[in-house]
CSV table of C-alpha atoms (C1' of nucleotides) in Angstrom, one decimal:
chain,number,residue,atom,x,y,z
A,1,MET,CA,12.1,-71.1,12.0
A,2,THR,CA,10.8,-70.2,8.9
A,3,GLN,CA,7.1,-70.6,7.6
A,4,LYS,CA,6.5,-74.1,5.8
A,5,GLY,CA,4.9,-74.0,2.4
A,6,LEU,CA,5.8,-70.1,1.2
A,7,PHE,CA,6.7,-71.7,-2.3
A,8,ASP,CA,2.5,-73.3,-2.7
A,9,ASP,CA,1.6,-70.2,-1.1
A,10,LEU,CA,3.0,-67.8,-3.6
A,11,ALA,CA,2.3,-70.4,-6.5
A,12,ALA,CA,-1.4,-70.5,-5.4
A,13,ARG,CA,-1.8,-66.5,-5.4
A,14,GLY,CA,-0.4,-66.6,-9.0
A,15,LEU,CA,2.5,-65.0,-7.8
A,16,ILE,CA,5.0,-67.6,-9.7
A,17,HIS,CA,5.4,-67.9,-13.7
A,18,ASP,CA,8.7,-69.4,-14.2
A,19,SER,CA,11.5,-71.0,-11.3
A,20,THR,CA,14.2,-72.9,-11.0
A,21,ASP,CA,13.3,-76.4,-9.9
A,22,ALA,CA,9.9,-75.9,-7.7
A,23,ALA,CA,10.6,-78.9,-5.6
A,24,THR,CA,14.0,-78.4,-4.5
A,25,LEU,CA,13.4,-74.5,-4.3
A,26,SER,CA,10.2,-75.2,-2.3
A,27,ALA,CA,12.4,-77.6,-0.2
A,28,ARG,CA,14.8,-75.4,0.7
A,29,LEU,CA,12.9,-72.4,1.7
A,30,ASP,CA,11.0,-74.6,4.3
A,31,ALA,CA,14.3,-76.0,5.7
A,32,GLU,CA,15.9,-72.8,6.4
A,33,PRO,CA,16.1,-69.1,6.1
A,34,ILE,CA,18.1,-68.1,3.0
A,35,GLY,CA,18.6,-64.6,1.4
A,36,ILE,CA,16.3,-63.4,-1.4
A,37,TYR,CA,17.0,-60.2,-3.7
A,38,VAL,CA,14.7,-58.0,-6.0
A,39,GLY,CA,16.3,-55.7,-7.6
A,40,PHE,CA,14.8,-52.0,-8.9
A,41,ASP,CA,16.2,-49.9,-11.5
A,42,PRO,CA,16.3,-45.8,-11.0
A,43,THR,CA,14.5,-45.0,-14.1
A,44,ALA,CA,12.7,-42.1,-12.1
A,45,ASP,CA,12.9,-40.5,-8.7
A,46,SER,CA,9.9,-43.0,-7.6
A,47,LEU,CA,8.8,-46.5,-7.5
A,48,HIS,CA,5.2,-47.0,-9.1
A,49,VAL,CA,2.7,-49.0,-8.2
A,50,GLY,CA,4.2,-51.5,-10.9
A,51,HIS,CA,7.1,-52.5,-8.5
A,52,LEU,CA,5.1,-53.4,-5.8
A,53,LEU,CA,4.8,-57.0,-6.5
A,54,GLY,CA,8.7,-56.9,-6.1
A,55,GLN,CA,8.5,-55.1,-2.7
A,56,LEU,CA,5.6,-57.2,-1.5
A,57,THR,CA,7.3,-60.4,-2.4
A,58,LEU,CA,10.3,-59.3,-0.5
A,59,ARG,CA,7.9,-58.4,2.5
A,60,ARG,CA,6.2,-62.2,1.9
A,61,PHE,CA,9.5,-63.5,2.2
A,62,GLN,CA,10.6,-61.4,5.4
A,63,LEU,CA,7.1,-62.4,7.0
A,64,ALA,CA,8.2,-66.5,6.5
A,65,GLY,CA,11.6,-66.2,8.1
A,66,HIS,CA,13.6,-65.1,5.3
A,67,ARG,CA,16.4,-62.5,4.7
A,68,PRO,CA,15.2,-59.6,2.0
A,69,PHE,CA,17.9,-57.7,0.0
A,70,PRO,CA,16.1,-54.8,-1.7
A,71,LEU,CA,18.4,-53.9,-4.5
A,72,ALA,CA,18.8,-50.0,-6.1
A,73,GLY,CA,20.0,-50.2,-9.3
A,74,GLY,CA,22.7,-47.6,-9.5
A,75,ALA,CA,24.6,-49.5,-11.6
A,76,THR,CA,22.5,-50.9,-13.8
A,77,GLY,CA,20.7,-47.8,-14.2
A,78,MET,CA,23.6,-46.4,-16.1
A,79,VAL,CA,23.1,-49.3,-18.5
A,80,GLY,CA,19.7,-49.3,-19.3
A,81,ASP,CA,17.9,-53.1,-19.3
A,82,PRO,CA,16.7,-53.9,-22.9
A,83,SER,CA,13.6,-56.4,-21.7
A,84,GLY,CA,10.9,-55.4,-22.7
A,85,LYS,CA,11.8,-52.5,-24.2
A,86,SER,CA,11.6,-52.1,-28.1
A,87,GLU,CA,14.3,-49.5,-28.5
A,88,GLU,CA,17.3,-48.2,-27.3
A,89,ARG,CA,16.8,-46.6,-24.3
A,90,ASN,CA,18.2,-43.1,-23.2
A,91,LEU,CA,20.6,-42.9,-20.6
A,92,LEU,CA,20.1,-40.6,-17.7
A,93,ASP,CA,22.8,-38.5,-16.6
A,94,ARG,CA,24.9,-40.0,-13.4
A,95,ASP,CA,23.5,-36.5,-11.2
A,96,THR,CA,19.7,-37.6,-12.0
A,97,LEU,CA,20.7,-41.2,-11.4
A,98,GLN,CA,22.1,-40.6,-8.1
A,99,HIS,CA,19.1,-38.5,-7.1
A,100,ASN,CA,16.7,-41.1,-8.1
A,101,VAL,CA,18.4,-43.7,-6.3
A,102,GLU,CA,18.3,-41.6,-3.2
A,103,LYS,CA,14.5,-41.0,-3.4
A,104,ILE,CA,13.8,-44.7,-4.2
A,105,LYS,CA,15.9,-46.3,-1.2
A,106,ASN,CA,13.5,-44.5,1.2
A,107,GLN,CA,10.7,-45.8,-0.7
A,108,LEU,CA,12.0,-49.3,-0.5
A,109,SER,CA,12.5,-49.2,3.1
A,110,ARG,CA,8.9,-48.7,3.0
A,111,LEU,CA,7.6,-51.8,2.9
A,112,LEU,CA,9.9,-53.8,5.0
A,113,ASP,CA,11.6,-54.4,8.2
A,114,PHE,CA,15.2,-53.2,8.8
A,115,SER,CA,15.3,-54.3,12.7
A,116,ALA,CA,14.0,-57.6,12.7
A,117,GLY,CA,17.0,-59.2,14.2
A,118,ALA,CA,17.9,-62.3,11.8
A,119,THR,CA,15.5,-61.6,9.2
A,120,SER,CA,16.2,-57.7,9.0
A,121,ALA,CA,16.1,-56.2,5.3
A,122,THR,CA,19.4,-55.2,4.1
A,123,LEU,CA,19.4,-52.0,1.6
A,124,VAL,CA,21.9,-52.4,-0.8
A,125,ASN,CA,23.2,-50.5,-4.2
A,126,ASN,CA,24.9,-52.5,-6.8
A,127,ALA,CA,26.5,-49.0,-7.7
A,128,ASP,CA,28.7,-49.8,-4.3
A,129,TRP,CA,30.2,-52.6,-5.7
A,130,THR,CA,30.4,-52.3,-9.5
A,131,ALA,CA,31.4,-48.3,-10.1
A,132,GLN,CA,35.2,-49.5,-9.2
A,133,ILE,CA,35.4,-52.5,-11.2
A,134,THR,CA,37.8,-52.1,-14.3
A,135,ALA,CA,36.7,-53.1,-17.7
A,136,LEU,CA,39.6,-55.7,-17.8
A,137,ASP,CA,38.5,-57.1,-14.6
A,138,PHE,CA,34.7,-57.1,-15.4
A,139,LEU,CA,35.8,-59.1,-18.7
A,140,ARG,CA,37.9,-61.5,-17.0
A,141,ASP,CA,35.7,-62.1,-14.3
A,142,VAL,CA,32.1,-61.7,-15.4
A,143,GLY,CA,32.0,-61.9,-19.2
A,144,LYS,CA,34.4,-65.0,-19.4
A,145,TYR,CA,31.9,-67.1,-17.6
A,146,ILE,CA,28.6,-66.0,-20.1
A,147,THR,CA,28.8,-66.9,-23.5
A,148,VAL,CA,27.7,-64.9,-26.2
A,149,ASN,CA,25.6,-67.4,-27.8
A,150,GLN,CA,23.7,-67.7,-24.3
A,151,MET,CA,22.9,-64.0,-24.1
A,152,MET,CA,22.1,-63.9,-27.8
A,153,ALA,CA,19.4,-67.0,-26.9
A,154,LYS,CA,17.6,-64.3,-24.8
A,155,GLU,CA,14.3,-63.6,-26.0
A,156,SER,CA,14.3,-59.6,-25.2
A,157,VAL,CA,18.1,-59.5,-27.4
A,158,LYS,CA,16.7,-61.7,-29.9
A,159,ASN,CA,13.6,-59.3,-30.7
A,160,ARG,CA,16.0,-56.3,-30.5
A,161,LEU,CA,18.1,-58.0,-33.2
A,162,THR,CA,15.6,-58.6,-35.5
A,163,SER,CA,13.7,-55.0,-35.2
A,164,GLU,CA,15.3,-52.0,-37.2
A,165,ASN,CA,16.3,-50.4,-33.6
A,166,GLY,CA,19.0,-52.2,-33.1
A,167,LEU,CA,20.7,-53.1,-30.0
A,168,SER,CA,23.9,-51.3,-28.7
A,169,TYR,CA,26.6,-53.1,-27.0
A,170,THR,CA,25.7,-51.1,-23.7
A,171,GLU,CA,22.4,-52.7,-23.4
A,172,PHE,CA,23.6,-56.0,-24.7
A,173,SER,CA,26.0,-56.6,-21.8
A,174,TYR,CA,23.2,-55.4,-19.0
A,175,MET,CA,22.6,-59.2,-18.2
A,176,LEU,CA,26.4,-59.2,-17.4
A,177,LEU,CA,26.3,-56.8,-14.7
A,178,GLN,CA,23.0,-58.4,-13.2
A,179,ALA,CA,24.5,-61.7,-13.2
A,180,ASN,CA,27.3,-60.0,-11.1
A,181,ASP,CA,24.9,-58.7,-8.4
A,182,PHE,CA,23.5,-61.7,-8.1
A,183,ARG,CA,27.1,-63.3,-7.5
A,184,HIS,CA,28.1,-60.6,-5.1
A,185,LEU,CA,25.4,-60.9,-3.1
A,186,CYS,CA,25.9,-64.4,-3.3
A,187,ALA,CA,29.1,-64.3,-1.9
A,188,THR,CA,29.2,-61.6,0.3
A,189,HIS,CA,25.8,-62.1,2.0
A,190,ASN,CA,24.9,-65.6,1.2
A,191,VAL,CA,21.8,-64.6,-0.7
A,192,GLU,CA,20.5,-67.5,-2.7
A,193,LEU,CA,17.4,-66.4,-4.6
A,194,GLN,CA,16.7,-63.9,-7.0
A,195,MET,CA,13.2,-62.8,-8.2
A,196,GLY,CA,11.9,-60.5,-10.7
A,197,GLY,CA,9.0,-59.9,-13.4
A,198,SER,CA,8.9,-62.4,-15.9
A,199,ASP,CA,11.3,-60.3,-18.1
A,200,GLN,CA,13.8,-60.6,-15.9
A,201,TRP,CA,14.2,-64.4,-16.3
A,202,GLY,CA,17.0,-64.5,-18.6
A,203,ASN,CA,19.1,-62.0,-16.6
A,204,ILE,CA,18.2,-64.1,-13.6
A,205,THR,CA,19.5,-67.5,-14.9
A,206,ALA,CA,22.2,-65.7,-16.4
A,207,GLY,CA,23.5,-65.1,-12.7
A,208,ILE,CA,22.4,-68.5,-11.6
A,209,ASP,CA,25.3,-69.7,-14.2
A,210,LEU,CA,28.0,-67.3,-13.3
A,211,ILE,CA,27.4,-68.4,-9.7
A,212,ARG,CA,27.7,-72.0,-10.4
A,213,LYS,CA,30.2,-71.4,-12.6
A,214,SER,CA,32.4,-69.3,-10.9
A,215,MET,CA,31.6,-70.3,-7.7
A,216,SER,CA,31.0,-73.9,-7.7
A,217,ARG,CA,27.6,-73.7,-6.0
A,218,SER,CA,23.8,-73.6,-6.9
A,219,ALA,CA,21.5,-70.6,-6.5
A,220,PHE,CA,17.6,-70.2,-7.1
A,221,GLY,CA,15.7,-68.1,-9.3
A,222,ALA,CA,11.9,-67.3,-9.7
A,223,THR,CA,9.6,-64.5,-11.4
A,224,TRP,CA,6.2,-63.4,-11.2
A,225,PRO,CA,3.8,-62.9,-13.9
A,226,LEU,CA,3.4,-59.7,-15.7
A,227,VAL,CA,0.4,-57.9,-14.1
A,228,THR,CA,-2.4,-57.4,-16.7
A,229,ARG,CA,-5.4,-55.7,-17.3
A,230,SER,CA,-8.6,-57.0,-18.3
A,231,ASP,CA,-9.2,-53.9,-20.5
A,232,GLY,CA,-5.3,-54.8,-22.0
A,233,GLN,CA,-4.1,-51.5,-21.1
A,234,LYS,CA,-1.1,-51.4,-18.9
A,235,PHE,CA,-1.3,-52.0,-15.2
A,236,GLY,CA,-0.8,-49.0,-13.2
A,237,LYS,CA,-1.7,-46.3,-15.7
A,238,THR,CA,-4.3,-44.1,-15.7
A,239,ALA,CA,-5.6,-41.2,-17.8
A,240,GLY,CA,-3.3,-38.9,-15.5
A,241,GLY,CA,0.2,-41.0,-16.2
A,242,ALA,CA,1.4,-43.6,-13.7
A,243,VAL,CA,0.6,-44.1,-10.3
A,244,TRP,CA,3.9,-43.0,-8.2
A,245,LEU,CA,4.3,-44.3,-4.5
A,246,ASP,CA,5.7,-40.9,-3.7
A,247,ALA,CA,2.8,-38.9,-2.0
A,248,GLN,CA,4.0,-35.8,-3.8
A,249,ARG,CA,3.5,-37.2,-7.2
A,250,THR,CA,0.6,-39.1,-6.4
A,251,SER,CA,-1.4,-38.2,-3.2
A,252,PRO,CA,-2.5,-41.0,-0.8
A,253,TYR,CA,-5.8,-40.2,-1.9
A,254,GLN,CA,-5.4,-40.4,-5.4
A,255,PHE,CA,-3.1,-43.6,-4.5
A,256,ARG,CA,-6.3,-45.5,-2.5
A,257,GLN,CA,-9.0,-44.2,-5.8
A,258,PHE,CA,-6.6,-46.1,-7.9
A,259,TRP,CA,-7.4,-49.6,-6.1
A,260,MET,CA,-11.4,-48.2,-5.3
A,261,GLN,CA,-11.9,-47.7,-8.9
A,262,MET,CA,-10.5,-51.4,-10.0
A,263,PRO,CA,-12.7,-53.4,-12.3
A,264,ASP,CA,-14.3,-56.5,-10.3
A,265,ASP,CA,-12.4,-58.6,-12.5
A,266,ASP,CA,-9.1,-57.0,-11.9
A,267,ALA,CA,-9.7,-56.5,-8.6
A,268,VAL,CA,-10.4,-60.4,-7.8
A,269,ARG,CA,-7.4,-61.4,-9.5
A,270,TYR,CA,-5.1,-59.3,-7.7
A,271,VAL,CA,-6.4,-59.4,-4.2
A,272,PRO,CA,-4.3,-62.7,-3.5
A,273,GLN,CA,-1.2,-60.9,-5.2
A,274,PHE,CA,-1.2,-57.8,-3.6
A,275,SER,CA,-2.5,-58.4,-0.2
A,276,LEU,CA,-0.5,-59.9,2.8
A,277,GLN,CA,-3.9,-61.5,4.2
A,278,SER,CA,-4.3,-65.4,3.8
A,279,LEU,CA,-5.3,-67.3,1.4
A,280,ASP,CA,-8.1,-68.6,3.8
A,281,GLU,CA,-9.0,-65.3,4.9
A,282,LEU,CA,-9.4,-63.6,1.4
A,283,LYS,CA,-11.2,-66.6,-0.1
A,284,SER,CA,-14.1,-65.9,2.1
A,285,VAL,CA,-13.7,-61.9,1.2
A,286,ILE,CA,-13.8,-62.9,-2.4
A,287,ASP,CA,-16.9,-65.0,-2.0
A,288,GLU,CA,-18.7,-62.4,0.2
A,289,HIS,CA,-17.6,-59.7,-2.7
A,290,ASN,CA,-18.9,-62.0,-5.6
A,291,GLY,CA,-22.0,-62.0,-3.7
A,292,ALA,CA,-22.8,-58.6,-3.9
A,293,PRO,CA,-19.7,-56.8,-6.0
A,294,GLU,CA,-21.6,-53.3,-5.6
A,295,ARG,CA,-20.2,-53.1,-2.2
A,296,ARG,CA,-16.6,-53.0,-3.8
A,297,ILE,CA,-15.4,-55.4,-0.9
A,298,VAL,CA,-12.3,-56.5,-2.6
A,299,GLN,CA,-11.1,-53.0,-3.8
A,300,ARG,CA,-11.8,-51.9,-0.5
A,301,LEU,CA,-10.0,-54.2,1.1
A,302,LEU,CA,-6.6,-53.6,-1.5
A,303,ALA,CA,-7.2,-49.7,-1.0
A,304,THR,CA,-7.3,-49.8,2.7
A,305,GLU,CA,-4.4,-52.7,2.6
A,306,ILE,CA,-2.1,-51.1,0.2
A,307,THR,CA,-2.3,-47.7,0.9
A,308,THR,CA,-1.5,-48.1,4.7
A,309,MET,CA,1.6,-50.1,3.4
A,310,VAL,CA,2.7,-47.2,1.2
A,311,HIS,CA,1.4,-44.1,2.7
A,312,GLY,CA,0.8,-45.3,6.6
A,313,ALA,CA,-2.0,-45.6,8.5
A,314,ASP,CA,-2.9,-42.4,9.0
A,315,ALA,CA,-2.7,-41.2,5.6
A,316,ALA,CA,-4.7,-44.1,4.7
A,317,ARG,CA,-7.7,-43.1,7.4
A,318,ASP,CA,-7.5,-39.7,5.9
A,319,ALA,CA,-8.0,-40.6,2.5
A,320,GLU,CA,-10.8,-43.1,2.9
A,321,ALA,CA,-12.4,-40.2,5.3
A,322,ALA,CA,-12.6,-37.8,2.1
A,323,ALA,CA,-13.6,-40.2,-0.1
A,324,ASP,CA,-16.7,-41.4,2.1
A,325,ILE,CA,-17.2,-37.7,2.2
A,326,LEU,CA,-17.3,-37.2,-1.9
A,327,PHE,CA,-18.9,-40.0,-2.7
A,328,GLY,CA,-21.2,-40.4,0.2
A,329,ALA,CA,-23.9,-37.7,1.6
A,330,ASP,CA,-24.8,-34.1,0.7
A,331,PRO,CA,-21.3,-32.3,0.7
A,332,THR,CA,-23.3,-29.4,1.9
A,333,GLN,CA,-23.9,-31.1,5.2
A,334,ALA,CA,-20.2,-32.0,6.0
A,335,SER,CA,-18.5,-30.7,8.9
A,336,PHE,CA,-15.8,-28.1,8.6
A,337,GLU,CA,-13.6,-30.7,10.0
A,338,ALA,CA,-14.4,-33.2,7.6
A,339,LEU,CA,-13.9,-31.0,4.8
A,340,ASN,CA,-10.7,-30.1,5.9
A,341,VAL,CA,-9.5,-33.4,5.5
A,342,VAL,CA,-11.1,-33.4,2.1
A,343,ALA,CA,-8.9,-30.0,1.4
A,344,ALA,CA,-6.0,-32.1,2.0
A,345,GLU,CA,-6.7,-34.7,-0.2
A,346,VAL,CA,-8.2,-32.9,-3.4
A,347,PRO,CA,-6.3,-30.9,-5.3
A,348,THR,CA,-7.3,-27.3,-4.0
A,349,THR,CA,-6.9,-23.8,-5.6
A,350,VAL,CA,-7.1,-20.7,-3.9
A,351,VAL,CA,-9.2,-17.8,-5.1
A,352,GLY,CA,-10.3,-14.6,-4.6
A,353,HIS,CA,-14.0,-13.7,-4.2
A,354,ASP,CA,-14.2,-11.3,-7.4
A,355,GLN,CA,-12.7,-14.4,-9.5
A,356,PHE,CA,-15.8,-16.7,-9.0
A,357,ASP,CA,-17.5,-15.0,-12.0
A,358,ASP,CA,-15.0,-16.2,-14.5
A,359,VAL,CA,-16.0,-19.8,-14.4
A,360,PHE,CA,-14.8,-21.1,-17.4
A,361,GLY,CA,-11.1,-19.5,-16.7
A,362,LEU,CA,-11.0,-20.8,-13.1
A,363,LEU,CA,-12.0,-24.5,-14.4
A,364,ALA,CA,-9.2,-24.4,-17.1
A,365,SER,CA,-6.6,-22.7,-15.0
A,366,ALA,CA,-7.0,-25.1,-12.0
A,367,GLY,CA,-7.0,-28.2,-14.4
A,368,VAL,CA,-10.3,-29.5,-14.0
A,369,VAL,CA,-10.7,-28.9,-17.8
A,370,THR,CA,-8.5,-28.3,-20.7
A,371,SER,CA,-9.2,-25.5,-21.6
A,372,THR,CA,-12.0,-22.9,-21.6
A,373,SER,CA,-13.7,-24.4,-24.6
A,374,ASP,CA,-13.5,-27.5,-22.9
A,375,ALA,CA,-14.8,-25.8,-19.5
A,376,ARG,CA,-18.3,-24.4,-22.1
A,377,ARG,CA,-18.4,-27.7,-23.2
A,378,THR,CA,-18.4,-29.7,-19.7
A,379,ILE,CA,-20.8,-27.4,-18.9
A,380,ALA,CA,-23.5,-27.3,-21.4
A,381,GLN,CA,-23.1,-31.3,-20.4
A,382,LYS,CA,-23.9,-30.8,-17.4
A,383,GLY,CA,-20.5,-32.5,-16.1
A,384,ILE,CA,-19.9,-29.8,-13.5
A,385,LYS,CA,-21.5,-29.9,-10.2
A,386,VAL,CA,-20.9,-27.4,-7.6
A,387,ASN,CA,-21.3,-28.3,-4.3
A,388,GLY,CA,-23.5,-31.4,-5.4
A,389,VAL,CA,-25.6,-29.2,-7.6
A,390,VAL,CA,-25.3,-29.4,-11.4
A,391,LEU,CA,-23.8,-26.2,-12.6
A,392,GLU,CA,-25.9,-24.6,-15.3
A,393,GLU,CA,-24.6,-22.1,-18.5
A,394,GLY,CA,-24.3,-18.5,-17.0
A,395,GLN,CA,-24.1,-19.5,-13.4
A,396,THR,CA,-20.9,-18.6,-11.4
A,397,LEU,CA,-18.8,-20.6,-9.1
A,398,ALA,CA,-20.7,-19.4,-5.9
A,399,ALA,CA,-23.8,-19.9,-7.5
A,400,HIS,CA,-24.6,-22.7,-5.0
A,401,GLY,CA,-22.9,-21.2,-1.8
A,402,VAL,CA,-19.8,-20.8,-0.3
A,403,LEU,CA,-19.3,-23.9,2.3
A,404,HIS,CA,-18.5,-22.8,5.7
A,405,ASP,CA,-17.4,-19.3,4.3
A,406,LYS,CA,-14.2,-21.3,2.9
A,407,TRP,CA,-15.0,-23.8,0.3
A,408,VAL,CA,-16.6,-24.2,-3.2
A,409,LEU,CA,-16.6,-27.8,-3.9
A,410,VAL,CA,-16.4,-28.8,-7.8
A,411,ARG,CA,-17.1,-32.1,-9.1
A,412,LYS,CA,-16.4,-33.1,-12.6
A,413,GLY,CA,-18.1,-36.1,-14.0
A,414,LYS,CA,-17.9,-38.9,-11.7
A,415,THR,CA,-14.7,-39.2,-9.8
A,416,THR,CA,-13.2,-35.7,-10.6
A,417,TYR,CA,-13.0,-33.2,-7.6
A,418,HIS,CA,-11.2,-30.1,-6.9
A,419,LEU,CA,-11.9,-27.4,-4.2
A,420,PHE,CA,-12.1,-23.9,-4.5
A,421,GLU,CA,-10.7,-22.0,-1.1
A,422,ILE,CA,-11.3,-18.5,-0.9
A,423,ALA,CA,-8.6,-16.2,0.3
A,424,ARG,CA,-8.5,-14.5,3.4
B,1,G,C1',23.8,-41.2,-55.4
B,2,G,C1',19.5,-42.4,-58.7
B,3,G,C1',14.1,-43.7,-58.6
B,4,U,C1',9.7,-44.2,-56.6
B,5,C,C1',6.4,-44.2,-52.7
B,6,G,C1',5.0,-41.3,-48.5
B,7,G,C1',4.8,-37.6,-44.5
B,8,U,C1',-3.3,-35.0,-42.3
B,9,G,C1',-5.5,-33.7,-35.4
B,10,C,C1',-3.6,-37.8,-29.1
B,11,C,C1',-2.8,-42.5,-32.5
B,12,C,C1',-4.5,-44.9,-36.8
B,13,G,C1',-6.5,-43.5,-41.2
B,14,A,C1',-9.9,-41.0,-45.6
B,15,G,C1',-9.7,-36.8,-48.4
B,16,U,C1',-6.1,-34.9,-54.8
B,17,G,C1',-8.4,-26.8,-56.2
B,18,G,C1',-13.9,-24.1,-52.9
B,19,C,C1',-19.3,-27.7,-49.8
B,20,C,C1',-12.5,-29.0,-45.0
B,21,A,C1',-11.5,-27.7,-38.3
B,22,A,C1',-10.9,-31.7,-42.3
B,23,A,C1',-14.8,-38.9,-43.4
B,24,G,C1',-14.5,-43.2,-40.4
B,25,G,C1',-12.5,-45.9,-36.5
B,26,G,C1',-9.5,-46.1,-31.6
B,27,A,C1',-8.3,-43.2,-27.1
B,28,G,C1',-10.2,-39.6,-24.3
B,29,C,C1',-14.4,-36.1,-21.9
B,30,A,C1',-19.2,-35.4,-20.6
B,31,G,C1',-24.8,-37.3,-20.2
B,32,A,C1',-28.4,-42.0,-19.3
B,33,C,C1',-28.1,-47.0,-17.1
B,34,U,C1',-25.4,-48.2,-12.6
B,35,G,C1',-21.8,-50.0,-8.1
B,36,U,C1',-16.7,-44.7,-7.7
B,37,A,C1',-17.2,-51.6,-11.9
B,38,A,C1',-18.4,-53.7,-16.9
B,39,A,C1',-21.2,-53.4,-20.8
B,40,U,C1',-24.7,-50.8,-23.8
B,41,C,C1',-26.9,-46.2,-25.6
B,42,U,C1',-26.3,-40.5,-26.4
B,43,G,C1',-23.6,-36.2,-27.3
B,44,C,C1',-18.9,-33.6,-27.4
B,45,C,C1',-13.8,-34.0,-28.8
B,46,G,C1',-7.9,-27.6,-31.8
B,47,G,C1',-8.0,-22.5,-29.6
B,48,C,C1',-10.1,-17.9,-28.3
B,49,A,C1',-13.5,-12.3,-26.6
B,50,C,C1',-17.7,-19.0,-29.4
B,51,U,C1',-24.1,-17.5,-34.2
B,52,G,C1',-17.9,-14.9,-35.5
B,53,C,C1',-13.0,-15.0,-35.4
B,54,C,C1',-7.6,-17.5,-35.2
B,55,U,C1',-4.3,-21.5,-36.1
B,56,A,C1',-3.9,-26.3,-38.4
B,57,C,C1',-2.8,-31.4,-42.9
B,58,G,C1',6.2,-32.3,-42.5
B,59,U,C1',9.0,-27.3,-43.6
B,60,A,C1',9.9,-22.5,-46.3
B,61,G,C1',8.3,-20.3,-50.9
B,62,G,C1',4.9,-19.6,-55.0
B,63,U,C1',0.4,-20.2,-58.6
B,64,U,C1',-5.1,-19.0,-57.5
B,65,C,C1',-10.6,-14.8,-56.2
B,66,A,C1',-9.8,-20.0,-53.2
B,67,A,C1',-4.7,-24.9,-51.6
B,68,A,C1',-4.6,-30.6,-46.9
B,69,U,C1',-5.4,-30.8,-52.3
B,70,C,C1',-1.3,-27.9,-57.8
B,71,C,C1',3.9,-25.9,-58.6
B,72,U,C1',9.7,-25.3,-56.6
B,73,G,C1',13.3,-25.5,-52.9
B,74,C,C1',14.6,-28.4,-48.3
B,75,C,C1',13.5,-32.0,-44.1
B,76,C,C1',12.5,-37.0,-42.4
B,77,G,C1',10.4,-42.2,-43.4
B,78,G,C1',9.7,-46.9,-46.8
B,79,C,C1',10.8,-49.7,-51.0
B,80,C,C1',13.7,-50.6,-55.5
B,81,C,C1',18.8,-49.7,-57.5
B,82,A,C1',24.0,-48.0,-57.0
RNA sequence: GGGUCGGUGCCCGAGUGGCCAAAGGGAGCAGACUGUAAAUCUGCCGGCACUGCCUACGUAGGUUCAAAUCCUGCCCGGCCCA
């Protein structure tokens, strides 16, 4: 019924950081389908690549025959998780939170199958069972079972207690809410396993304890490691900010580029963690990649697979087609249709014929450069190419022609593209 | 509340009357080399109507031909005392 060896597979991919007794959990997973949940707090109206591991983990379990429960933290988002934070969070207001939950729900659905019979995913929102609980009930039914001593032992709590920022009672209580979520899902949906990032370990074990003490049954927990980058930067951040799953915030093209432009070391490390392909298949791909790293085989695999999962096959194909044109041959040879694809993926600004003389102003207002001064500098340093040709000082944007009577393709540096479209 | 030290560009940090749009480092941008990597090297790195002008060294005033630099008030932070 369930695929054997799931736990070992996860471990081999580098996806297990902590877990409750590995042998027991592994045997349990092999024996029969179980319910697993992963929580996502609605701190923004879109998830970002940092959340992908959680979604992919649920997907892996689903593919192996288990029942995934993505959880939107409508309630926990009200409080703020102190884990991994050095100071008290600013709380979002209810309307914003509600809005975020709605947007995120949709994204949580993307990678999972909700009509897969026994292994169907179930989207839950902890506000549904938490919002109505009275303070008294909560203290009796949850607080009673968890000691302050235990909460104080949490690393994130300790850190905050010794820092100057302090820790409010609200954030301190966060772990109780999360523990209650686990118990609720265990009681109502027979969910036995919670997973999360390594910073969630304390919250997860609190839930396991609560289940043992109040329900007299056992539950499992596991975490995946923090995704790190070889250069020490935070994963999922680029110069432009976070890489979002929302196509409005990060276009499929940009999303795909995030994976394409990944350093070799990171890409090789991430592939087993992010790809759903078997380890055997991946091993041969990695070998091939190491033999010819300039072909970016691993980056390409990640870019294609993840973009397809998040944005769909059509969007992934278009993004790839656009990138092939931009990073491939001479743009002046590109067909009208090809450029149309590019136009859909690359930021585009509509301009009038008469505006082409104001090169600095155009580049600045389109956001290609940060100011007209920056535009001057970049051009002086030969950093701007128009239709593939270096733009010299004093030339207008139309100096190298207009493609198909419609577009001027501007490239800044190696990877930034912008399209100027002539107003009709 | 008293004392004391400090608040400088995206970040760290030097500068204690003119030579200061402000050393140095980091980040960032561009160029070379490359593979839409990494490392390395070079240049840039407040804005604009760009051989000049404007705005900037917590904030508001003052002294001076001239202030990030001196004086006064205020705000904020560290430390010590109460």
